[in-house]
Amino acid sequence: MISKLPSESLTIMTELVLPNDTNVFGNLMGGRLMYWMDIAAALSAQKHCNAPVVTASVDNISFENPIKLGNVVHIEAKITRSFNTSMEIHLKVWGEDLTQQYKYKSNEAYYTFVALDPNRKPRPVPSVAPETPDEKKLFDGALRRRQLRLILGGKMHPDEAAELKALFVKD
Amino acid sequence: MISKLPSESLTIMTELVLPNDTNVFGNLMGGRLMYWMDIAAALSAQKHCNAPVVTASVDNISFENPIKLGNVVHIEAKITRSFNTSMEIHLKVWGEDLTQQYKYKSNEAYYTFVALDPNRKPRPVPSVAPETPDEKKLFDGALRRRQLRLILGGKMHPDEAAELKALFVKD
Amino acid sequence: MISKLPSESLTIMTELVLPNDTNVFGNLMGGRLMYWMDIAAALSAQKHCNAPVVTASVDNISFENPIKLGNVVHIEAKITRSFNTSMEIHLKVWGEDLTQQYKYKSNEAYYTFVALDPNRKPRPVPSVAPETPDEKKLFDGALRRRQLRLILGGKMHPDEAAELKALFVKD
Amino acid sequence: MISKLPSESLTIMTELVLPNDTNVFGNLMGGRLMYWMDIAAALSAQKHCNAPVVTASVDNISFENPIKLGNVVHIEAKITRSFNTSMEIHLKVWGEDLTQQYKYKSNEAYYTFVALDPNRKPRPVPSVAPETPDEKKLFDGALRRRQLRLILGGKMHPDEAAELKALFVKD
Amino acid sequence: MISKLPSESLTIMTELVLPNDTNVFGNLMGGRLMYWMDIAAALSAQKHCNAPVVTASVDNISFENPIKLGNVVHIEAKITRSFNTSMEIHLKVWGEDLTQQYKYKSNEAYYTFVALDPNRKPRPVPSVAPETPDEKKLFDGALRRRQLRLILGGKMHPDEAAELKALFVKD
Amino acid sequence: MISKLPSESLTIMTELVLPNDTNVFGNLMGGRLMYWMDIAAALSAQKHCNAPVVTASVDNISFENPIKLGNVVHIEAKITRSFNTSMEIHLKVWGEDLTQQYKYKSNEAYYTFVALDPNRKPRPVPSVAPETPDEKKLFDGALRRRQLRLILGGKMHPDEAAELKALFVKD
């Protein structure tokens, strides 16, 4: 199975914030945004593996700026690295006020997907060959984020997470 | 400002998985579930602080079992701890096949909300007084999860996260 | 077929009133509420009979207080009695303003469902064994409501409705 | 305030049953239908009174035939009678399979609406002048249905409901 | 295959403009209206041919007056002419402010549908027998509009469009 | 008022076809697609003029290939030319089956928008400075399409449409 470039999986989604997407402040609800991000990330993962995918996990998301009613949501999704049958997708999200010509960051996030075969069993996916410095940095960090995911999911002991441990222990 | 019990914020949400909520496998999409969880958690936070709230962050979520079309989604949300103007909400999510009488876990998650005053500035919220052993454990863990959130959000250095560091360094 | 307790069918649904659910006064539309009530009641009926169900009828509903945009809708559904292949579900609906800490009644209602077998033919359901005084009162009243339903549906002559007739004729 | 004809309030609504409107049998959910009926009836009431209206109550509805995915829903709504500030709307609902050229009855129903002034207080509405034999029959029956509504809502004692009592007591 | 009357395909749709259908001015979005028009026209085409249909094309639509939030949308759809396997549907759309008793034109449009057999191949449809002067005028114009459609779709050269050419060249 | 480049208005939208977007063949309904196209085009127009816009008209759209359930819809929108207060937006739409790695054209279309000032009156917009050969061709054709729009809308006589007439009359 050949490896593929991150750029081949790039998915750009643009959404308009409508009344039903907003809370009492007229700002986009976090849950609505996570719904759109899930679809953008799933499409990016499918572009990489050309197979159906299911959401396996979502990493910490911190919402920085509220996105207002009538503003635009920009979502960019691109694969960072694959691990046998799973793929980590990196998302960048901005809001934009087209009238004021003001663009602002909402959040950055990582979603993980698993590719499935016709019997709904996990199937291998192509590896990722990062090209740009940014893609390489995201590729390297993917290992650390995966360790954190496994620890938080109770599937790995902190002691085994060498990459992650190095962040806390300097000697 | 008096403290309040976690049980006062308990919110129970029940949703039916309809066709538009599902992927090509006929399973609930992760993003749709995160949307419902966001609303359940926001209502729980509002019960605690009696003020409007906005989603500040979402911790790692790992989806364990797919929830099928026509099945039921059960969401239970309850506050674990508050930090001045923010509240951490713990969610437990199950799927249920009412015909087969089969109930299965989907995931456990933590959402964080900030309470806002009429000028949309953060406002203080009541503290939390845990009662049961479970509530006390969640209350204690909230500090560690908050440190992890701050590190992942680039607002704290790993060295400062004493509680978290203890997980990695035994001496 | 053994009988089951009403409490086994208890279904709690919590919904947030969003802009698209409201009329020009910013209040929840009656039809939207009946839609949610139908789903809550169907889930309750399915819990009782562990089979797919379809809505057979809805009794008179009288809406008492408007539920506002941004408020919460609480729906509690529980079986009262079964009649061979049909089940009567009792619903209680409240609105709640979480900011003002004000909870108000919206309505009480009865939905009737029929359980279906895989060939879409009605199939028998377990009987109901009421426990509490409230459940017993609802169980007894179910007969009278069923007679009214049959008369209003043109399937019973008023003369045959002994229970109901007693309300109008004292001697 | 002059009286108006029922035909002036006639509202015809046509809807297509889409996947998200259906249950596991691929049939229209009762709650979805009640939502559409509420809107059709509200528009009919608004045509009569030329003021905003809110749903006050819904009479017994009995669903006769399931409406299938891809079929069409026909709703006809027309006022029967007004009572100072409230209006009773009569609805007739059919399903239709356009491919098989088969049209079938779903249900007949009565919704009651109240007209509101700009301060959200009930305001008087025009009276109804029935023309056809059918409209006159519906006009006459409206009094009996109103008594039943008041009794079921606990606002009238069965003894006072002369029209309704006559159905049960012959002398 | 016998011919059918345009009136047999008449479809009347009534929709209420809800918050999520509107832009920042509180007016119905053009795209939402085209969605409803597509369904009304598809139902009209299905009534004519009693077979499933798919949208083949939409002619120029010019929106004349904005339709406001809370106003009603009236759509009338009727077949004008059929061409072997395709049908042209004529739509008239009005808005109405029921409170102000003000009805205004939104647009007139032509949608074209193709009837499909069970193998998803185009299948012949009945011809149309116009009755009224209006129906006859629409029947005649259908040929000219079809030529324009074919030219705009690159499937006919302007020289071949005799009917259309006559509009530009007088001699 | 300075002129702007077409590329500054480029808007890329990606949507996933969900069950409720499809007809009985499991293909995307034309009306749903026109709804998405309207939003993509409106965002492109807003990027150009930095003011709120409303849909003025839509040119002929011919749907070439059905887009299937679970497939992806790609929409690219870019301004071609502006006329004082209105803007013509060119859209290209593809479907894509990510599993089969098959991308296919759905349609090409032109939407026209008008920019509004705070009093909802049309306001001038920047002119367009096309760069690439494609943009220049679209810029030139815009005049001819505008004439056709005005003729079809009854606002121009065919005799006045010099550009368009030339297509039919060669001398």
JSON list of N, CA and C in Angstrom, two decimals, chain A residues 11-16 18 35 39 43 46-47 50-52 72 74 98-99 101, chain F residues 11-16 18 35 39 43 46-47 50-52 72 74 98-99 101:
[
{"chain": "A", "resi": 11, "resn": "THR", "atom": "N", "xyz": [-9.57, 19.24, 2.85]},
{"chain": "A", "resi": 11, "resn": "THR", "atom": "CA", "xyz": [-11.01, 19.47, 2.69]},
{"chain": "A", "resi": 11, "resn": "THR", "atom": "C", "xyz": [-11.34, 20.86, 3.23]},
{"chain": "A", "resi": 12, "resn": "ILE", "atom": "N", "xyz": [-11.99, 21.66, 2.40]},
{"chain": "A", "resi": 12, "resn": "ILE", "atom": "CA", "xyz": [-12.36, 23.02, 2.80]},
{"chain": "A", "resi": 12, "resn": "ILE", "atom": "C", "xyz": [-13.87, 23.11, 2.89]},
{"chain": "A", "resi": 13, "resn": "MET", "atom": "N", "xyz": [-14.38, 23.49, 4.04]},
{"chain": "A", "resi": 13, "resn": "MET", "atom": "CA", "xyz": [-15.82, 23.59, 4.23]},
{"chain": "A", "resi": 13, "resn": "MET", "atom": "C", "xyz": [-16.16, 25.02, 4.65]},
{"chain": "A", "resi": 14, "resn": "THR", "atom": "N", "xyz": [-17.21, 25.55, 4.07]},
{"chain": "A", "resi": 14, "resn": "THR", "atom": "CA", "xyz": [-17.66, 26.90, 4.42]},
{"chain": "A", "resi": 14, "resn": "THR", "atom": "C", "xyz": [-19.12, 26.81, 4.81]},
{"chain": "A", "resi": 15, "resn": "GLU", "atom": "N", "xyz": [-19.46, 27.33, 5.98]},
{"chain": "A", "resi": 15, "resn": "GLU", "atom": "CA", "xyz": [-20.85, 27.29, 6.43]},
{"chain": "A", "resi": 15, "resn": "GLU", "atom": "C", "xyz": [-21.29, 28.68, 6.90]},
{"chain": "A", "resi": 16, "resn": "LEU", "atom": "N", "xyz": [-22.56, 28.96, 6.72]},
{"chain": "A", "resi": 16, "resn": "LEU", "atom": "CA", "xyz": [-23.15, 30.22, 7.17]},
{"chain": "A", "resi": 16, "resn": "LEU", "atom": "C", "xyz": [-23.88, 29.97, 8.48]},
{"chain": "A", "resi": 18, "resn": "LEU", "atom": "N", "xyz": [-26.74, 30.23, 10.77]},
{"chain": "A", "resi": 18, "resn": "LEU", "atom": "CA", "xyz": [-28.17, 30.55, 10.69]},
{"chain": "A", "resi": 18, "resn": "LEU", "atom": "C", "xyz": [-28.78, 30.60, 12.09]},
{"chain": "A", "resi": 35, "resn": "TYR", "atom": "N", "xyz": [-20.28, 19.41, 15.15]},
{"chain": "A", "resi": 35, "resn": "TYR", "atom": "CA", "xyz": [-20.99, 18.60, 14.15]},
{"chain": "A", "resi": 35, "resn": "TYR", "atom": "C", "xyz": [-20.40, 18.85, 12.76]},
{"chain": "A", "resi": 39, "resn": "ILE", "atom": "N", "xyz": [-17.96, 16.31, 10.18]},
{"chain": "A", "resi": 39, "resn": "ILE", "atom": "CA", "xyz": [-18.21, 15.98, 8.77]},
{"chain": "A", "resi": 39, "resn": "ILE", "atom": "C", "xyz": [-17.00, 16.36, 7.92]},
{"chain": "A", "resi": 43, "resn": "LEU", "atom": "N", "xyz": [-14.72, 13.60, 5.85]},
{"chain": "A", "resi": 43, "resn": "LEU", "atom": "CA", "xyz": [-14.49, 13.67, 4.41]},
{"chain": "A", "resi": 43, "resn": "LEU", "atom": "C", "xyz": [-12.99, 13.65, 4.11]},
{"chain": "A", "resi": 46, "resn": "GLN", "atom": "N", "xyz": [-11.78, 10.13, 4.53]},
{"chain": "A", "resi": 46, "resn": "GLN", "atom": "CA", "xyz": [-12.24, 9.29, 3.41]},
{"chain": "A", "resi": 46, "resn": "GLN", "atom": "C", "xyz": [-11.42, 9.56, 2.16]},
{"chain": "A", "resi": 47, "resn": "LYS", "atom": "N", "xyz": [-11.01, 10.81, 1.95]},
{"chain": "A", "resi": 47, "resn": "LYS", "atom": "CA", "xyz": [-10.16, 11.12, 0.80]},
{"chain": "A", "resi": 47, "resn": "LYS", "atom": "C", "xyz": [-8.84, 10.38, 0.90]},
{"chain": "A", "resi": 50, "resn": "ASN", "atom": "N", "xyz": [-10.07, 6.26, 0.97]},
{"chain": "A", "resi": 50, "resn": "ASN", "atom": "CA", "xyz": [-11.05, 5.78, -0.03]},
{"chain": "A", "resi": 50, "resn": "ASN", "atom": "C", "xyz": [-11.88, 4.62, 0.49]},
{"chain": "A", "resi": 51, "resn": "ALA", "atom": "N", "xyz": [-12.34, 4.77, 1.72]},
{"chain": "A", "resi": 51, "resn": "ALA", "atom": "CA", "xyz": [-13.20, 3.76, 2.35]},
{"chain": "A", "resi": 51, "resn": "ALA", "atom": "C", "xyz": [-14.09, 4.49, 3.35]},
{"chain": "A", "resi": 52, "resn": "PRO", "atom": "N", "xyz": [-15.19, 3.88, 3.74]},
{"chain": "A", "resi": 52, "resn": "PRO", "atom": "CA", "xyz": [-16.02, 4.52, 4.76]},
{"chain": "A", "resi": 52, "resn": "PRO", "atom": "C", "xyz": [-15.27, 4.61, 6.08]},
{"chain": "A", "resi": 72, "resn": "VAL", "atom": "N", "xyz": [-19.50, 33.73, 8.79]},
{"chain": "A", "resi": 72, "resn": "VAL", "atom": "CA", "xyz": [-19.15, 32.54, 8.04]},
{"chain": "A", "resi": 72, "resn": "VAL", "atom": "C", "xyz": [-18.20, 31.69, 8.87]},
{"chain": "A", "resi": 74, "resn": "HIS", "atom": "N", "xyz": [-15.23, 28.93, 8.49]},
{"chain": "A", "resi": 74, "resn": "HIS", "atom": "CA", "xyz": [-14.27, 28.28, 7.59]},
{"chain": "A", "resi": 74, "resn": "HIS", "atom": "C", "xyz": [-13.64, 27.10, 8.32]},
{"chain": "A", "resi": 98, "resn": "LEU", "atom": "N", "xyz": [-18.04, 39.03, 6.99]},
{"chain": "A", "resi": 98, "resn": "LEU", "atom": "CA", "xyz": [-17.76, 39.48, 5.63]},
{"chain": "A", "resi": 98, "resn": "LEU", "atom": "C", "xyz": [-18.02, 40.98, 5.46]},
{"chain": "A", "resi": 99, "resn": "THR", "atom": "N", "xyz": [-18.92, 41.51, 6.24]},
{"chain": "A", "resi": 99, "resn": "THR", "atom": "CA", "xyz": [-19.23, 42.93, 6.14]},
{"chain": "A", "resi": 99, "resn": "THR", "atom": "C", "xyz": [-18.11, 43.78, 6.73]},
{"chain": "A", "resi": 101, "resn": "GLN", "atom": "N", "xyz": [-15.14, 42.66, 7.20]},
{"chain": "A", "resi": 101, "resn": "GLN", "atom": "CA", "xyz": [-13.86, 42.14, 6.70]},
{"chain": "A", "resi": 101, "resn": "GLN", "atom": "C", "xyz": [-12.93, 41.75, 7.83]},
{"chain": "F", "resi": 11, "resn": "THR", "atom": "N", "xyz": [-15.21, 31.20, -3.17]},
{"chain": "F", "resi": 11, "resn": "THR", "atom": "CA", "xyz": [-15.79, 30.51, -2.03]},
{"chain": "F", "resi": 11, "resn": "THR", "atom": "C", "xyz": [-15.90, 29.03, -2.36]},
{"chain": "F", "resi": 12, "resn": "ILE", "atom": "N", "xyz": [-15.36, 28.19, -1.46]},
{"chain": "F", "resi": 12, "resn": "ILE", "atom": "CA", "xyz": [-15.40, 26.75, -1.67]},
{"chain": "F", "resi": 12, "resn": "ILE", "atom": "C", "xyz": [-16.27, 26.13, -0.60]},
{"chain": "F", "resi": 13, "resn": "MET", "atom": "N", "xyz": [-17.29, 25.41, -1.02]},
{"chain": "F", "resi": 13, "resn": "MET", "atom": "CA", "xyz": [-18.19, 24.77, -0.06]},
{"chain": "F", "resi": 13, "resn": "MET", "atom": "C", "xyz": [-18.19, 23.27, -0.32]},
{"chain": "F", "resi": 14, "resn": "THR", "atom": "N", "xyz": [-18.16, 22.51, 0.75]},
{"chain": "F", "resi": 14, "resn": "THR", "atom": "CA", "xyz": [-18.19, 21.05, 0.65]},
{"chain": "F", "resi": 14, "resn": "THR", "atom": "C", "xyz": [-19.33, 20.56, 1.52]},
{"chain": "F", "resi": 15, "resn": "GLU", "atom": "N", "xyz": [-20.23, 19.76, 0.94]},
{"chain": "F", "resi": 15, "resn": "GLU", "atom": "CA", "xyz": [-21.35, 19.24, 1.73]},
{"chain": "F", "resi": 15, "resn": "GLU", "atom": "C", "xyz": [-21.46, 17.74, 1.52]},
{"chain": "F", "resi": 16, "resn": "LEU", "atom": "N", "xyz": [-21.95, 17.06, 2.55]},
{"chain": "F", "resi": 16, "resn": "LEU", "atom": "CA", "xyz": [-22.16, 15.62, 2.48]},
{"chain": "F", "resi": 16, "resn": "LEU", "atom": "C", "xyz": [-23.65, 15.37, 2.26]},
{"chain": "F", "resi": 18, "resn": "LEU", "atom": "N", "xyz": [-26.87, 13.74, 2.91]},
{"chain": "F", "resi": 18, "resn": "LEU", "atom": "CA", "xyz": [-27.48, 12.95, 3.99]},
{"chain": "F", "resi": 18, "resn": "LEU", "atom": "C", "xyz": [-28.86, 12.45, 3.56]},
{"chain": "F", "resi": 35, "resn": "TYR", "atom": "N", "xyz": [-30.36, 25.23, -2.89]},
{"chain": "F", "resi": 35, "resn": "TYR", "atom": "CA", "xyz": [-30.29, 25.89, -1.59]},
{"chain": "F", "resi": 35, "resn": "TYR", "atom": "C", "xyz": [-28.83, 26.10, -1.18]},
{"chain": "F", "resi": 39, "resn": "ILE", "atom": "N", "xyz": [-26.44, 29.73, -0.97]},
{"chain": "F", "resi": 39, "resn": "ILE", "atom": "CA", "xyz": [-25.62, 30.18, 0.16]},
{"chain": "F", "resi": 39, "resn": "ILE", "atom": "C", "xyz": [-24.17, 30.39, -0.29]},
{"chain": "F", "resi": 43, "resn": "LEU", "atom": "N", "xyz": [-22.30, 34.09, -0.22]},
{"chain": "F", "resi": 43, "resn": "LEU", "atom": "CA", "xyz": [-21.06, 34.35, 0.51]},
{"chain": "F", "resi": 43, "resn": "LEU", "atom": "C", "xyz": [-20.01, 34.94, -0.44]},
{"chain": "F", "resi": 46, "resn": "GLN", "atom": "N", "xyz": [-20.88, 38.53, -1.02]},
{"chain": "F", "resi": 46, "resn": "GLN", "atom": "CA", "xyz": [-20.57, 39.33, 0.17]},
{"chain": "F", "resi": 46, "resn": "GLN", "atom": "C", "xyz": [-19.08, 39.58, 0.30]},
{"chain": "F", "resi": 47, "resn": "LYS", "atom": "N", "xyz": [-18.28, 38.61, -0.09]},
{"chain": "F", "resi": 47, "resn": "LYS", "atom": "CA", "xyz": [-16.82, 38.81, -0.05]},
{"chain": "F", "resi": 47, "resn": "LYS", "atom": "C", "xyz": [-16.43, 39.94, -0.99]},
{"chain": "F", "resi": 50, "resn": "ASN", "atom": "N", "xyz": [-18.60, 43.30, 0.59]},
{"chain": "F", "resi": 50, "resn": "ASN", "atom": "CA", "xyz": [-18.55, 43.57, 2.03]},
{"chain": "F", "resi": 50, "resn": "ASN", "atom": "C", "xyz": [-19.81, 44.26, 2.54]},
{"chain": "F", "resi": 51, "resn": "ALA", "atom": "N", "xyz": [-20.94, 43.75, 2.08]},
{"chain": "F", "resi": 51, "resn": "ALA", "atom": "CA", "xyz": [-22.24, 44.27, 2.52]},
{"chain": "F", "resi": 51, "resn": "ALA", "atom": "C", "xyz": [-23.23, 43.12, 2.44]},
{"chain": "F", "resi": 52, "resn": "PRO", "atom": "N", "xyz": [-24.36, 43.22, 3.13]},
{"chain": "F", "resi": 52, "resn": "PRO", "atom": "CA", "xyz": [-25.37, 42.17, 3.01]},
{"chain": "F", "resi": 52, "resn": "PRO", "atom": "C", "xyz": [-25.91, 42.14, 1.58]},
{"chain": "F", "resi": 72, "resn": "VAL", "atom": "N", "xyz": [-20.13, 13.39, -1.87]},
{"chain": "F", "resi": 72, "resn": "VAL", "atom": "CA", "xyz": [-19.78, 14.73, -1.47]},
{"chain": "F", "resi": 72, "resn": "VAL", "atom": "C", "xyz": [-20.18, 15.71, -2.57]},
{"chain": "F", "resi": 74, "resn": "HIS", "atom": "N", "xyz": [-19.22, 19.34, -4.13]},
{"chain": "F", "resi": 74, "resn": "HIS", "atom": "CA", "xyz": [-18.24, 20.43, -4.15]},
{"chain": "F", "resi": 74, "resn": "HIS", "atom": "C", "xyz": [-18.84, 21.61, -4.88]},
{"chain": "F", "resi": 98, "resn": "LEU", "atom": "N", "xyz": [-16.10, 9.31, -2.74]},
{"chain": "F", "resi": 98, "resn": "LEU", "atom": "CA", "xyz": [-14.75, 9.23, -2.18]},
{"chain": "F", "resi": 98, "resn": "LEU", "atom": "C", "xyz": [-14.25, 7.79, -2.12]},
{"chain": "F", "resi": 99, "resn": "THR", "atom": "N", "xyz": [-15.15, 6.85, -2.03]},
{"chain": "F", "resi": 99, "resn": "THR", "atom": "CA", "xyz": [-14.74, 5.45, -1.97]},
{"chain": "F", "resi": 99, "resn": "THR", "atom": "C", "xyz": [-14.27, 4.96, -3.33]},
{"chain": "F", "resi": 101, "resn": "GLN", "atom": "N", "xyz": [-13.37, 6.94, -5.70]},
{"chain": "F", "resi": 101, "resn": "GLN", "atom": "CA", "xyz": [-12.46, 7.94, -6.27]},
{"chain": "F", "resi": 101, "resn": "GLN", "atom": "C", "xyz": [-12.96, 8.44, -7.63]}
]
